mmCIF file of C-alpha atoms in Angstrom:
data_model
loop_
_atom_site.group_PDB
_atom_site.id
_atom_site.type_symbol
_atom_site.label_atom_id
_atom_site.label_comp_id
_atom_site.label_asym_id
_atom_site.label_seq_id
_atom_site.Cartn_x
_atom_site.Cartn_y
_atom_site.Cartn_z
ATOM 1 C CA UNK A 1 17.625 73.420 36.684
ATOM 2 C CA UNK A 2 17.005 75.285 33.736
ATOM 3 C CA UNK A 3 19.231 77.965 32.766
ATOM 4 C CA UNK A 4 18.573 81.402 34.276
ATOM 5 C CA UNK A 5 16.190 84.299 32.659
ATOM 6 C CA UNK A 6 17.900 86.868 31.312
ATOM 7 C CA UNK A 7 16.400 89.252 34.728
ATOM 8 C CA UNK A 8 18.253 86.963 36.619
ATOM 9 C CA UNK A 9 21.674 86.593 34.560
ATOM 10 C CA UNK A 10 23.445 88.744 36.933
ATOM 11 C CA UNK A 11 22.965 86.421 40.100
ATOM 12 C CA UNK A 12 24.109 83.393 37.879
ATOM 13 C CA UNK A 13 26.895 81.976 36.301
ATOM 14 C CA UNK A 14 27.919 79.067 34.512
ATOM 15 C CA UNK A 15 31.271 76.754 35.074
ATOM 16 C CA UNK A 16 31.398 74.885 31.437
ATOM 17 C CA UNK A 17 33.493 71.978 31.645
ATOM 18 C CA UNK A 18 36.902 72.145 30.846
ATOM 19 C CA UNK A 19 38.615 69.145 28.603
ATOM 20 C CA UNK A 20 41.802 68.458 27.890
ATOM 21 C CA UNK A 21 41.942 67.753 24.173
ATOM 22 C CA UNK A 22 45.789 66.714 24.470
ATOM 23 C CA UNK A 23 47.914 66.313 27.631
ATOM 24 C CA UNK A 24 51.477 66.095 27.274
ATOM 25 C CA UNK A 25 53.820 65.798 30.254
ATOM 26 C CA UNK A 26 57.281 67.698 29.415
ATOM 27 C CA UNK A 27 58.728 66.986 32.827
ATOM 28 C CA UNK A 28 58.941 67.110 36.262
ATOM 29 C CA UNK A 29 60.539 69.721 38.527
ATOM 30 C CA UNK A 30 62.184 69.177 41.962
ATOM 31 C CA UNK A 31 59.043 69.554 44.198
ATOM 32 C CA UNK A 32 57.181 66.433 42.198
ATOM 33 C CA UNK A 33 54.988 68.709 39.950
ATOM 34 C CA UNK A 34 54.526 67.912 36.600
ATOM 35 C CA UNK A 35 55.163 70.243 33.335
ATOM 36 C CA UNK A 36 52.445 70.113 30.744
ATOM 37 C CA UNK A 37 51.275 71.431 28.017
ATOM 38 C CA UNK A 38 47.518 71.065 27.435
ATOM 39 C CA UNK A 39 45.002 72.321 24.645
ATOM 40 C CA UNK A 40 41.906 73.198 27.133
ATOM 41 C CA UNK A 41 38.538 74.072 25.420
ATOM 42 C CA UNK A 42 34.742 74.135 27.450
ATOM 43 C CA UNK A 43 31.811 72.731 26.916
ATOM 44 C CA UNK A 44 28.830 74.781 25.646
ATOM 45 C CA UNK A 45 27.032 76.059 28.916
ATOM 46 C CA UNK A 46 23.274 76.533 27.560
ATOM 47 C CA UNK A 47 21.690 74.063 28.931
ATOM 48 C CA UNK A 48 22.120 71.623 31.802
ATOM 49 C CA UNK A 49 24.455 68.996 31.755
ATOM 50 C CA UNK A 50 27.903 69.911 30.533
ATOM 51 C CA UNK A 51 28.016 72.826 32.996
ATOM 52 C CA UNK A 52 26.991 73.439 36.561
ATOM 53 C CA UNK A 53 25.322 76.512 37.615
ATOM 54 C CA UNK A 54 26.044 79.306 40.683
ATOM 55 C CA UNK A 55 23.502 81.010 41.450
ATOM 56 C CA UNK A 56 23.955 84.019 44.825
ATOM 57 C CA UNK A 57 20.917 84.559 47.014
ATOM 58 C CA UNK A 58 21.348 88.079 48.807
ATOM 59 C CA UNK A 59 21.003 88.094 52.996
ATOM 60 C CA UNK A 60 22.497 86.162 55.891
ATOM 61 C CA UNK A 61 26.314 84.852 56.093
ATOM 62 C CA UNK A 62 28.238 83.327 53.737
ATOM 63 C CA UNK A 63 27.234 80.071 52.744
ATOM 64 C CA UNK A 64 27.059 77.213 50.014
ATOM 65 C CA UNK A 65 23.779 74.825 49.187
ATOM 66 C CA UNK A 66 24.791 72.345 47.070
ATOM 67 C CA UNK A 67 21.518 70.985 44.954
ATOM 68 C CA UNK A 68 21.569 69.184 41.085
ATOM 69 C CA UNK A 69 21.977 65.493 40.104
ATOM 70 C CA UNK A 70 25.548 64.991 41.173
ATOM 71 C CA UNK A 71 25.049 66.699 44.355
ATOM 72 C CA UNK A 72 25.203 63.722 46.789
ATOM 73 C CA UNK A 73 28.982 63.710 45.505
ATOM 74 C CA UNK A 74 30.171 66.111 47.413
ATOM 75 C CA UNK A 75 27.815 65.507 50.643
ATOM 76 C CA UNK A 76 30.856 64.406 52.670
ATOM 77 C CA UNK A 77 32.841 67.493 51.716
ATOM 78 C CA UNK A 78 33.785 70.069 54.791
ATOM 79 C CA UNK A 79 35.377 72.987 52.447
ATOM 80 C CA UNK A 80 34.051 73.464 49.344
ATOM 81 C CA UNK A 81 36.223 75.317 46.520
ATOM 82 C CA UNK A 82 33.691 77.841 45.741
ATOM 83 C CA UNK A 83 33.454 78.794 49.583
ATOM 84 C CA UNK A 84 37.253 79.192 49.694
ATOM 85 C CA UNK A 85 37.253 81.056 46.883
ATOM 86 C CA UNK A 86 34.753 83.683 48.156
ATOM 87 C CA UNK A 87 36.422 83.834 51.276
ATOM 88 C CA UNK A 88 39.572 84.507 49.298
ATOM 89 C CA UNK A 89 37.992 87.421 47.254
ATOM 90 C CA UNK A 90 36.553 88.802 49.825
ATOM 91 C CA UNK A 91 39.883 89.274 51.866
ATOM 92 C CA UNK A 92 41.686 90.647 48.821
ATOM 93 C CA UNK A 93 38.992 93.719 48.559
ATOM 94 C CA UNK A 94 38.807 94.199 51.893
ATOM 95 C CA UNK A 95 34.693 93.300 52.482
ATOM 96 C CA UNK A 96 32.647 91.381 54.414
ATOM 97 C CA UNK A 97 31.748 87.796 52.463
ATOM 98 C CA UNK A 98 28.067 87.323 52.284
ATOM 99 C CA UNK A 99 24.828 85.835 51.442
ATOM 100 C CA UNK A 100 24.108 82.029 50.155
ATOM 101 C CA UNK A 101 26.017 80.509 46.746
ATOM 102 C CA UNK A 102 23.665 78.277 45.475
ATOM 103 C CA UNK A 103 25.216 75.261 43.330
ATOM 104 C CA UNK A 104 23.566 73.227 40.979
ATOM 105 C CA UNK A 105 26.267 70.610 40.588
ATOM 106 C CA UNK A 106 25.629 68.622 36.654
ATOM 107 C CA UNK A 107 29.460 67.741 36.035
ATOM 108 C CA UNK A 108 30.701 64.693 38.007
ATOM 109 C CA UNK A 109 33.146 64.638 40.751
ATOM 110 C CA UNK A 110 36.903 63.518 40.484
ATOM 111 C CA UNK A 111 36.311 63.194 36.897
ATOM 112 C CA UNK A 112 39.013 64.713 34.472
ATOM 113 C CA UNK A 113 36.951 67.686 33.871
ATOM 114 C CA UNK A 114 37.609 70.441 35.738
ATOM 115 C CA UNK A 115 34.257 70.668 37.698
ATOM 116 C CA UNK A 116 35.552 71.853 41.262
ATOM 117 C CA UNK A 117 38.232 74.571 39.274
ATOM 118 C CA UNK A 118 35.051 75.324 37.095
ATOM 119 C CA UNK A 119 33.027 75.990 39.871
ATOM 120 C CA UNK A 120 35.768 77.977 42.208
ATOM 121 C CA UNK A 121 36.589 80.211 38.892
ATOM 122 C CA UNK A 122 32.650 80.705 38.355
ATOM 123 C CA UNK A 123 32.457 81.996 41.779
ATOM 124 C CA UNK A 124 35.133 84.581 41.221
ATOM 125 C CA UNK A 125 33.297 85.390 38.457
ATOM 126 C CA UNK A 126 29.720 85.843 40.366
ATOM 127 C CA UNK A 127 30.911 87.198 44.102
ATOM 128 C CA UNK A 128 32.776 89.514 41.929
ATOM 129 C CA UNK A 129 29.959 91.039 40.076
ATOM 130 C CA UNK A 130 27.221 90.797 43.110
ATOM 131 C CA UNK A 131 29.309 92.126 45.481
ATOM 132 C CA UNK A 132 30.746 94.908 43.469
ATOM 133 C CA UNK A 133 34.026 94.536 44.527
ATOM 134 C CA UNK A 134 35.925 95.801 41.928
ATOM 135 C CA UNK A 135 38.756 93.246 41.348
ATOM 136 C CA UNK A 136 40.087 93.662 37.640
ATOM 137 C CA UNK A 137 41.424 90.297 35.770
ATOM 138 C CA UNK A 138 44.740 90.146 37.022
ATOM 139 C CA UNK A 139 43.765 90.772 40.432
ATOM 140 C CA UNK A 140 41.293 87.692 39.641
ATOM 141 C CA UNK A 141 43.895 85.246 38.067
ATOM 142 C CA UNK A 142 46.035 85.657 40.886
ATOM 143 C CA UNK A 143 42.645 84.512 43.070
ATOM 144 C CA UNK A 144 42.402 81.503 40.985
ATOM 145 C CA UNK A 145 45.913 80.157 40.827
ATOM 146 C CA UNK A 146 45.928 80.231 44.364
ATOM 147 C CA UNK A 147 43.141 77.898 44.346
ATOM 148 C CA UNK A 148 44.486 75.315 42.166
ATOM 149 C CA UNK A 149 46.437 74.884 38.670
ATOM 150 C CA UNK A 150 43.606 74.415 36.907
ATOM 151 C CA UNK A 151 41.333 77.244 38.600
ATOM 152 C CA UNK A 152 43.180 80.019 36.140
ATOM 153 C CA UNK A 153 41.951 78.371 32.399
ATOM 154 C CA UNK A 154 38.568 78.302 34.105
ATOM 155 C CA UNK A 155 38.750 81.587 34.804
ATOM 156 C CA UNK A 156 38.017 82.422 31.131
ATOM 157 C CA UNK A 157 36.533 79.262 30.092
ATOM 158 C CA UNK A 158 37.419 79.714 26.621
ATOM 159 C CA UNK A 159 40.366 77.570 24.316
ATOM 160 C CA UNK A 160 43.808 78.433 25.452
ATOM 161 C CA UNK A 161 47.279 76.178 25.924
ATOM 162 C CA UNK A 162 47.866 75.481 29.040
ATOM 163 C CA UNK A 163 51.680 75.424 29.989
ATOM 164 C CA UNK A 164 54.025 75.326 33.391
ATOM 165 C CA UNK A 165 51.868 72.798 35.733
ATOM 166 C CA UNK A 166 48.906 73.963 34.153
ATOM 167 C CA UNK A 167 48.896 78.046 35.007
ATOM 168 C CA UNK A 168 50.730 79.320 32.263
ATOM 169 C CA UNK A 169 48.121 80.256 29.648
ATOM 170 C CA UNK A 170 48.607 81.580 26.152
ATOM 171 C CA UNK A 171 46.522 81.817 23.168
ATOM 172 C CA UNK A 172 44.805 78.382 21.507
ATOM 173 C CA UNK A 173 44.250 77.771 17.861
ATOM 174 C CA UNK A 174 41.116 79.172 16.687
ATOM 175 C CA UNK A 175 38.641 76.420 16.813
ATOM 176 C CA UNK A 176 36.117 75.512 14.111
ATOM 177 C CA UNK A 177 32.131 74.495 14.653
ATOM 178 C CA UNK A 178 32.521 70.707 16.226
ATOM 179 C CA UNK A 179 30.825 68.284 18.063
ATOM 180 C CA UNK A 180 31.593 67.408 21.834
ATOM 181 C CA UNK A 181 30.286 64.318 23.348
ATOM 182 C CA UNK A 182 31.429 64.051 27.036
ATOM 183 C CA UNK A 183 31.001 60.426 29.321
ATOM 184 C CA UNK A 184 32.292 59.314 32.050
ATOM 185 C CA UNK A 185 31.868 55.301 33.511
ATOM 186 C CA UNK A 186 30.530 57.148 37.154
ATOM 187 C CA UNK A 187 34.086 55.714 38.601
ATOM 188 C CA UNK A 188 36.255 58.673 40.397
ATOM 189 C CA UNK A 189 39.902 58.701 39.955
ATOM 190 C CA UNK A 190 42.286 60.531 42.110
ATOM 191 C CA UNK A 191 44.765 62.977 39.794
ATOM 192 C CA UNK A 192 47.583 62.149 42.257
ATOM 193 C CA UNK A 193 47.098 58.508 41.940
ATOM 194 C CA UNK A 194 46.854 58.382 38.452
ATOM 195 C CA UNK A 195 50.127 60.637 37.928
ATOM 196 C CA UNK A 196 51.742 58.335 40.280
ATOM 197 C CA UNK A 197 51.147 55.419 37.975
ATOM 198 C CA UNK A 198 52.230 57.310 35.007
ATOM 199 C CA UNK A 199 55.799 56.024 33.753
ATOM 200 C CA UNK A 200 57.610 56.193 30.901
ATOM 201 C CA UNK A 201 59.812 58.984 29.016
ATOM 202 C CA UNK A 202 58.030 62.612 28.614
ATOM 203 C CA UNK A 203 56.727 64.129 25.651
ATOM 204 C CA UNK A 204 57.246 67.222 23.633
ATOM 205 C CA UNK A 205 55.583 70.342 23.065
ATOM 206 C CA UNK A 206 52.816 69.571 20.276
ATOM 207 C CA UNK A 207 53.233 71.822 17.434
ATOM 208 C CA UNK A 208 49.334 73.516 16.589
ATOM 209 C CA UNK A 209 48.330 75.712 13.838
ATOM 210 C CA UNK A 210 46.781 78.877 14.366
ATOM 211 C CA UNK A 211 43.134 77.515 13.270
ATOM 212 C CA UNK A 212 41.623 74.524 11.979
ATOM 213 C CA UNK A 213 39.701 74.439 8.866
ATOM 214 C CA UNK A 214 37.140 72.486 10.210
ATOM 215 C CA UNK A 215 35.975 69.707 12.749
ATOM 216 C CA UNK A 216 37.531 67.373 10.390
ATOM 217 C CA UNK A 217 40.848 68.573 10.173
ATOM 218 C CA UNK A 218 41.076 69.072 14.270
ATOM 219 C CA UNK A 219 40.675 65.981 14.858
ATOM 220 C CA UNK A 220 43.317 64.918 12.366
ATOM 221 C CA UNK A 221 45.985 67.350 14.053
ATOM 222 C CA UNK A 222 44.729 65.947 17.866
ATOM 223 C CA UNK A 223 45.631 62.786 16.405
ATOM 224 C CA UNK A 224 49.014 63.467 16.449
ATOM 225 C CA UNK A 225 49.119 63.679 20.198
ATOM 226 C CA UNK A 226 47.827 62.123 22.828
ATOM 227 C CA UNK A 227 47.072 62.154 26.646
ATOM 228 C CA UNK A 228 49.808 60.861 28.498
ATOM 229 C CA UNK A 229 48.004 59.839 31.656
ATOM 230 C CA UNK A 230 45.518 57.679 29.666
ATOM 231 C CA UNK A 231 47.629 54.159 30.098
ATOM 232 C CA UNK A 232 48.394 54.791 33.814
ATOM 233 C CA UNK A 233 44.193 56.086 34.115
ATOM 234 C CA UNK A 234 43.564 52.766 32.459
ATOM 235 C CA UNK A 235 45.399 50.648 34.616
ATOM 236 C CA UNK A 236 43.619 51.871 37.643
ATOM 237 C CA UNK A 237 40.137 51.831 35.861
ATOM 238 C CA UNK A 238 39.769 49.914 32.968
ATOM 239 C CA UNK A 239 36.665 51.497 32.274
ATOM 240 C CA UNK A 240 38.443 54.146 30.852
ATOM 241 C CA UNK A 241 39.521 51.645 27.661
ATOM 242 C CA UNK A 242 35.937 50.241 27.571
ATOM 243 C CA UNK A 243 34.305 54.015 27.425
ATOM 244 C CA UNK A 244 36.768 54.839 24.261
ATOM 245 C CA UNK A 245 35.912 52.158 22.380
ATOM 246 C CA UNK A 246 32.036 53.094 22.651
ATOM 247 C CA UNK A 247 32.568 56.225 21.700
ATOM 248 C CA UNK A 248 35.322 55.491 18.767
ATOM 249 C CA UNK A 249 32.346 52.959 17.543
ATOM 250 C CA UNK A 250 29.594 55.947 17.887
ATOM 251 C CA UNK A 251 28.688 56.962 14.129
ATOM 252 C CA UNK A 252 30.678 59.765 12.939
ATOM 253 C CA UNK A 253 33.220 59.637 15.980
ATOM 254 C CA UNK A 254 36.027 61.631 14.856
ATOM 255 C CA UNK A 255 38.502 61.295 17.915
ATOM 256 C CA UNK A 256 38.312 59.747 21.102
ATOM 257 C CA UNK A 257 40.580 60.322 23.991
ATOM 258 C CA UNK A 258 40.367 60.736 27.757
ATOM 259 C CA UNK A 259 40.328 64.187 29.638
ATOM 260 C CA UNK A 260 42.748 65.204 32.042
ATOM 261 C CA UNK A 261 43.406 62.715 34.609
ATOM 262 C CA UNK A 262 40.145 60.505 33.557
ATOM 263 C CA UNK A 263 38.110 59.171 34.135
ATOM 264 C CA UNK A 264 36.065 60.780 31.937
ATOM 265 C CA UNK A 265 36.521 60.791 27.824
ATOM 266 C CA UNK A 266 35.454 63.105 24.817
ATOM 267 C CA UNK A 267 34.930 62.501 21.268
ATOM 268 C CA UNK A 268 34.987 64.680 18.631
ATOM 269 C CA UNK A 269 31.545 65.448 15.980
ATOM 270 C CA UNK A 270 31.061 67.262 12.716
ATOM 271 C CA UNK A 271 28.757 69.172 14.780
ATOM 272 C CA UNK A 272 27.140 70.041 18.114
ATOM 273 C CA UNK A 273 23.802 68.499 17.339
ATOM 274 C CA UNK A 274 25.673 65.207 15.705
ATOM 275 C CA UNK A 275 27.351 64.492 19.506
ATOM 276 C CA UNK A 276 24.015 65.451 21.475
ATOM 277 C CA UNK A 277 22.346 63.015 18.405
ATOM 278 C CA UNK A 278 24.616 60.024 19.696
ATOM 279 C CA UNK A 279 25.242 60.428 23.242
ATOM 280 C CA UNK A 280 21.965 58.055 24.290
ATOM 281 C CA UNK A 281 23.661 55.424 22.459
ATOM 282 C CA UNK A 282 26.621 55.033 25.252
ATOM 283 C CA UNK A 283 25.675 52.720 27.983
ATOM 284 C CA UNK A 284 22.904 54.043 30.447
ATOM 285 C CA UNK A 285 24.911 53.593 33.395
ATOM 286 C CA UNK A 286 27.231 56.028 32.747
ATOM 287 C CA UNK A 287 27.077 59.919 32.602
ATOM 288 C CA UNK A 288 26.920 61.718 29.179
ATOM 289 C CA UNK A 289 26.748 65.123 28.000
ATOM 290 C CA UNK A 290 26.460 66.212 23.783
ATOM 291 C CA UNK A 291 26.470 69.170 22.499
ATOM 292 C CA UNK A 292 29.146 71.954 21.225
ATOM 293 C CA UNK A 293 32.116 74.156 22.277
ATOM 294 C CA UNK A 294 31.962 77.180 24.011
ATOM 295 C CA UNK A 295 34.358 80.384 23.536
ATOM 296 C CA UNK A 296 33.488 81.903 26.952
ATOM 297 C CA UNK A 297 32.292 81.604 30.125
ATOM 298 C CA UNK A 298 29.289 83.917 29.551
ATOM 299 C CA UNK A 299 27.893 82.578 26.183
ATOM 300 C CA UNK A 300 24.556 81.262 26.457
ATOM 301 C CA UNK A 301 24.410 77.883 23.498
ATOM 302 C CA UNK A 302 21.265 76.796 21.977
ATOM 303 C CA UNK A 303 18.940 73.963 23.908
ATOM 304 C CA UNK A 304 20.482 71.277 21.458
ATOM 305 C CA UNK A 305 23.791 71.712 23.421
ATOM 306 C CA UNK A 306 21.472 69.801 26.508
ATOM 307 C CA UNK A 307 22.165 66.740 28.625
ATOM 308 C CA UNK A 308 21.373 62.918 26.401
#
């Protein structure tokens, strides 16, 4: 799929990928969830690949059609986030849910990178718009963390800190122009299993600046923290370890650390067209994605932001 016309914009939208570019878990309270605090930027959504795409077909009842390249993934699946989501929007403004949400699913499942939170917060975004029904942003935030802990950053799909168990959202430092490569080794890990065979003391609340200079000196001040699911992640796949060291051996890798809950991984570029430049060099079995940031769910990024 190729992304929408501009005539068309308004029956489309685009759920970016969301990555983790530090993890730290601060604690746990009494009903088993975790306390993090997370850095969360998004892929650029220009082009297929590090995005997948909504589109809403007027007429009929509600309804989902899953199509795209990493379709078959969710075949199996009886409730789909972005059909609970539109059944929750349309209950809070008191209308009648309808016509067919089409999506075209890039990002792969159970990955580490948001796709089902990206693609329930993208329909929030979409029924809200083509149904007219109204719902301002804290009406939709409320939605979203309903859905899921994650579903809220989405929402946006721009850089913020994620705090609490991953709801809590306040501002993120300004990032500069940088590359993004995305992979993944095509092996899906469950987030509950992973943060079940996570041990070890907690971590502290990474100290940021308000902006980074440049690609350069991001990196540097990511490298000061880390993603503390990555060794339990690796002990279930050890994939995971193999994946970092292809990208931390890709020319000009800056960084290279795993996303959420795994299993897929990021490195960090000079620039967008230096990761899209380098992502055919990772292994051809596994999924890849190059190309820049985005600052917001509605940006439209430049074709060299494509799939490898």
């Amino acid at each position: 799929m190729t992304p929408p016309e501009l005539n068309t914009l308004s029956l489309a939208e685009p759920a970016p990928a969301k990555i983790n570019l530090h993890l730290h878990l601060l604690g746990r309270r009494a009903d088993g969830y975790h306390l993090l605090d997370s850095l969360a930027a998004f892929a650029g959504a220009g082009a297929p690949g590090g995005a997948d795409w909504l589109r809403w077909k007027p007429g009929g009842a509600f309804s989902l059609r899953v199509e795209g390249p990493e379709a078959a993934a969710l075949a199996d699946e009886p409730d789909n986030l972005v059909l609970r989501a539109g059944r929750l929007l349309a209950v809070e403004a008191g209308i009648a849910p309808h016509g067919q949400v089409v999506l075209e699913k890039f990002l792969p499942v159970a990955s580490g990178i948001g796709g089902g939170s990206a693609d329930a917060a993208a329909a929030l975004r979409l029924l809200n718009r083509v149904w007219e029904a109204g719902l301002g942003h804290a009406r939709l935030s409320s939605l979203a963390e309903q859905l899921g802990a994650d579903v809220p950053v989405c929402l946006d799909s721009r850089p913020a800190r994620m705090g609490g168990i991953g709801a809590v959202l306040t501002p993120a430092p300004t990032l500069p122009l940088a590359g993004l490569l995305l992979a993944n080794p095509r092996i899906p890990l469950s987030t509950p299993a992973v943060f079940r065979a996570r041990s070890g003391d907690f971590s502290s609340f990474a100290q940021m600046p308000t902006a980074w200079a440049d690609a350069g000196a991001m990196a540097a001040g990511l490298a000061a923290c880390r993603n503390d699911l990555e060794p339990a992640a690796m002990s279930l796949c050890p994939e995971v370890a193999g994946l970092l060291d292809a990208i931390r051996a890709l020319p000009g890798c800056l960084l290279a650390r795993m996303s959420g809950s795994g299993a897929s991984c990021f490195g960090l570029f000079a620039t967008p067209e230096a990761a899209h430049a380098v992502a055919p060099m990772l292994p051809e079995g596994c999924w890849r994605w190059g190309g820049g940031f985005t600052t917001g769910a509605s940006a439209l990024y430049s074709p060299t932001d494509g799939p490898a």
